[in-house]
mmCIF file of C-alpha atoms in Angstrom:
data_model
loop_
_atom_site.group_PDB
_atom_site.id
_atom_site.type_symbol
_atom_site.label_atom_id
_atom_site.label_comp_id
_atom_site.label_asym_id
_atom_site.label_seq_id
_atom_site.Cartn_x
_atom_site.Cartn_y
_atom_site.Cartn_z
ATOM 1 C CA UNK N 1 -34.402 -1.727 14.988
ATOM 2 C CA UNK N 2 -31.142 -2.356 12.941
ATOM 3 C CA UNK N 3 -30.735 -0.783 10.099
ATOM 4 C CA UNK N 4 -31.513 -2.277 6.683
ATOM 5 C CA UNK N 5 -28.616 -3.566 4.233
ATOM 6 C CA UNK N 6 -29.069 -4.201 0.059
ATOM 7 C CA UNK N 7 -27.428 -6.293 -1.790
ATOM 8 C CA UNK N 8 -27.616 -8.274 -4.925
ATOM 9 C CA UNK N 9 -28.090 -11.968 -5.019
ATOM 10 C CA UNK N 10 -28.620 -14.463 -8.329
ATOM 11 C CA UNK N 11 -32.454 -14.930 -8.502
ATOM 12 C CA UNK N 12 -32.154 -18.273 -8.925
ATOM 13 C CA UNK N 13 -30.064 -18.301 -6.205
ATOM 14 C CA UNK N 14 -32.126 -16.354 -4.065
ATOM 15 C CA UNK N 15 -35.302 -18.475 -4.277
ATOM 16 C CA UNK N 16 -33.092 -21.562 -4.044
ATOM 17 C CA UNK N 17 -32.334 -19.947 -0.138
ATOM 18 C CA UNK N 18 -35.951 -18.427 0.110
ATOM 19 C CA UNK N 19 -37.688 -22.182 -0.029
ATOM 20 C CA UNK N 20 -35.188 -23.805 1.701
ATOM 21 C CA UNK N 21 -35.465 -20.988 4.825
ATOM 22 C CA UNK N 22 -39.397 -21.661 4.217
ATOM 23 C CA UNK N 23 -38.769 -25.327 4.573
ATOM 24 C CA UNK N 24 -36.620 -24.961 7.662
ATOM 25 C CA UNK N 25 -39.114 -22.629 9.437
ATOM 26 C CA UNK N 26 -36.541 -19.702 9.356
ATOM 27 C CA UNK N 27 -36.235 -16.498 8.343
ATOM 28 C CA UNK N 28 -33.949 -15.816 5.400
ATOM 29 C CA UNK N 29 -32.888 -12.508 7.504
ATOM 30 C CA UNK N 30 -31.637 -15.396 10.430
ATOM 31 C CA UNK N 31 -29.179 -17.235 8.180
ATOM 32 C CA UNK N 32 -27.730 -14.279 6.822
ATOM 33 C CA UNK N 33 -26.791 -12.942 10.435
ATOM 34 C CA UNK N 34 -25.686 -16.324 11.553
ATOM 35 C CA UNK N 35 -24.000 -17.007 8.765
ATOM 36 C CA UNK N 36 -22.017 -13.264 9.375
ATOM 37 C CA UNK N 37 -21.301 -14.144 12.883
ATOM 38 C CA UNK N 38 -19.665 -17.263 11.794
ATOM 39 C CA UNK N 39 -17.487 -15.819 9.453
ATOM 40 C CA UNK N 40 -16.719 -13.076 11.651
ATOM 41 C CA UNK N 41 -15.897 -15.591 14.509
ATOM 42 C CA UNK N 42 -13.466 -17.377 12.275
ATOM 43 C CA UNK N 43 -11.549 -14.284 10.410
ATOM 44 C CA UNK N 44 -11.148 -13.036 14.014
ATOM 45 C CA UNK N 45 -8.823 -15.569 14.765
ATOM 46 C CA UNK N 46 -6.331 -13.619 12.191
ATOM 47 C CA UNK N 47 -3.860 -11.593 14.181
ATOM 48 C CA UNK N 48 -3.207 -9.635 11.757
ATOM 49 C CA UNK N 49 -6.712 -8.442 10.548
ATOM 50 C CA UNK N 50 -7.411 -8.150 14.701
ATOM 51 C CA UNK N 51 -4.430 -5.848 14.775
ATOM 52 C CA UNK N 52 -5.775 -3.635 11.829
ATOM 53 C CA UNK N 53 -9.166 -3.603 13.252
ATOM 54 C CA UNK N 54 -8.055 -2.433 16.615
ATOM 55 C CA UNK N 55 -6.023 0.543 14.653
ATOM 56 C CA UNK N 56 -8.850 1.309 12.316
ATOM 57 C CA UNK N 57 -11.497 1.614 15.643
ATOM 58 C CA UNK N 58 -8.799 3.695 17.175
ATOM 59 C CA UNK N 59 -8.200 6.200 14.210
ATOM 60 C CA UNK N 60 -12.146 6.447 14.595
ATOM 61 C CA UNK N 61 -11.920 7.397 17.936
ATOM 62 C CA UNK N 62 -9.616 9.613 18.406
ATOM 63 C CA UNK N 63 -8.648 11.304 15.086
ATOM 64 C CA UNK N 64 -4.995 9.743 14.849
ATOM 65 C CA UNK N 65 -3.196 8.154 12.259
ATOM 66 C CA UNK N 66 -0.041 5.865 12.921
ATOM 67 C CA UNK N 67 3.088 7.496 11.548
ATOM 68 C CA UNK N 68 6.142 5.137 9.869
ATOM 69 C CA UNK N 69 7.423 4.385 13.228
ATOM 70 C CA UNK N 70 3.908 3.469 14.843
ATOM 71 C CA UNK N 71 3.299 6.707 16.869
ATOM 72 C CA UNK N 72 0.013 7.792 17.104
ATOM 73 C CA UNK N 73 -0.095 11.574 15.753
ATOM 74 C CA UNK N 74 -2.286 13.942 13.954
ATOM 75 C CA UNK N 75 -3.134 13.467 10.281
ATOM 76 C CA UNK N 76 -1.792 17.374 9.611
ATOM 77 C CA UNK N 77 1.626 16.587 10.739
ATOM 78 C CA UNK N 78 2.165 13.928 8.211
ATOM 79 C CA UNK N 79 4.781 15.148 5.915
ATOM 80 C CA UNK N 80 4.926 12.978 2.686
ATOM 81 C CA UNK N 81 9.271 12.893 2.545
ATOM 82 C CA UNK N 82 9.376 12.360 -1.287
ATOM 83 C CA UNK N 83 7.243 15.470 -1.787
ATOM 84 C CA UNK N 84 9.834 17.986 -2.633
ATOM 85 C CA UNK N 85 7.673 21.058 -1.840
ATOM 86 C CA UNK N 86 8.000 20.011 2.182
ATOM 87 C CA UNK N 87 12.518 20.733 1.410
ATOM 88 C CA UNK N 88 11.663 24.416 0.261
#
């Protein structure tokens, strides 16, 4: 079972989408996810949010950060160079 997600909705615009699901013999919980998988389909097609997504799900897998130069390396050897404690 998937986990359950909250979030507001306009009540008027909420029954608005609860009849019409009724009326269409669907389940309000149906549109939503198809309606998701759409969007997601289309944003996809964005190069540049598919590169960020592939960095983010590889920071979450292995622990690395991208430095300035785009080398994967350990968050702890990240020196901030305008931080003038790191020149003592």
């Amino acid at each position: 079972m998937t986990p359950t997600t909250q979030f507001r909705i306009p009540s008027d615009l909420k029954s608005l989408f609860k009849d019409i699901c009724t009326y269409n013999k669907v389940s309000m919980c149906e549109v939503v996810t198809h309606q998701l998988q759409s969007y997601i389909h289309k944003e996809t097609r964005n190069q540049p949010l598919v590169r960020y997504l592939r960095t983010k799900e590889t920071q979450q897998q292995t622990g690395l950060v991208q430095d300035n130069r785009g080398v994967w390396v350990k968050p702890e050897t990240l020196i901030d160079e305008d931080d003038w404690r790191s020149n003592l």
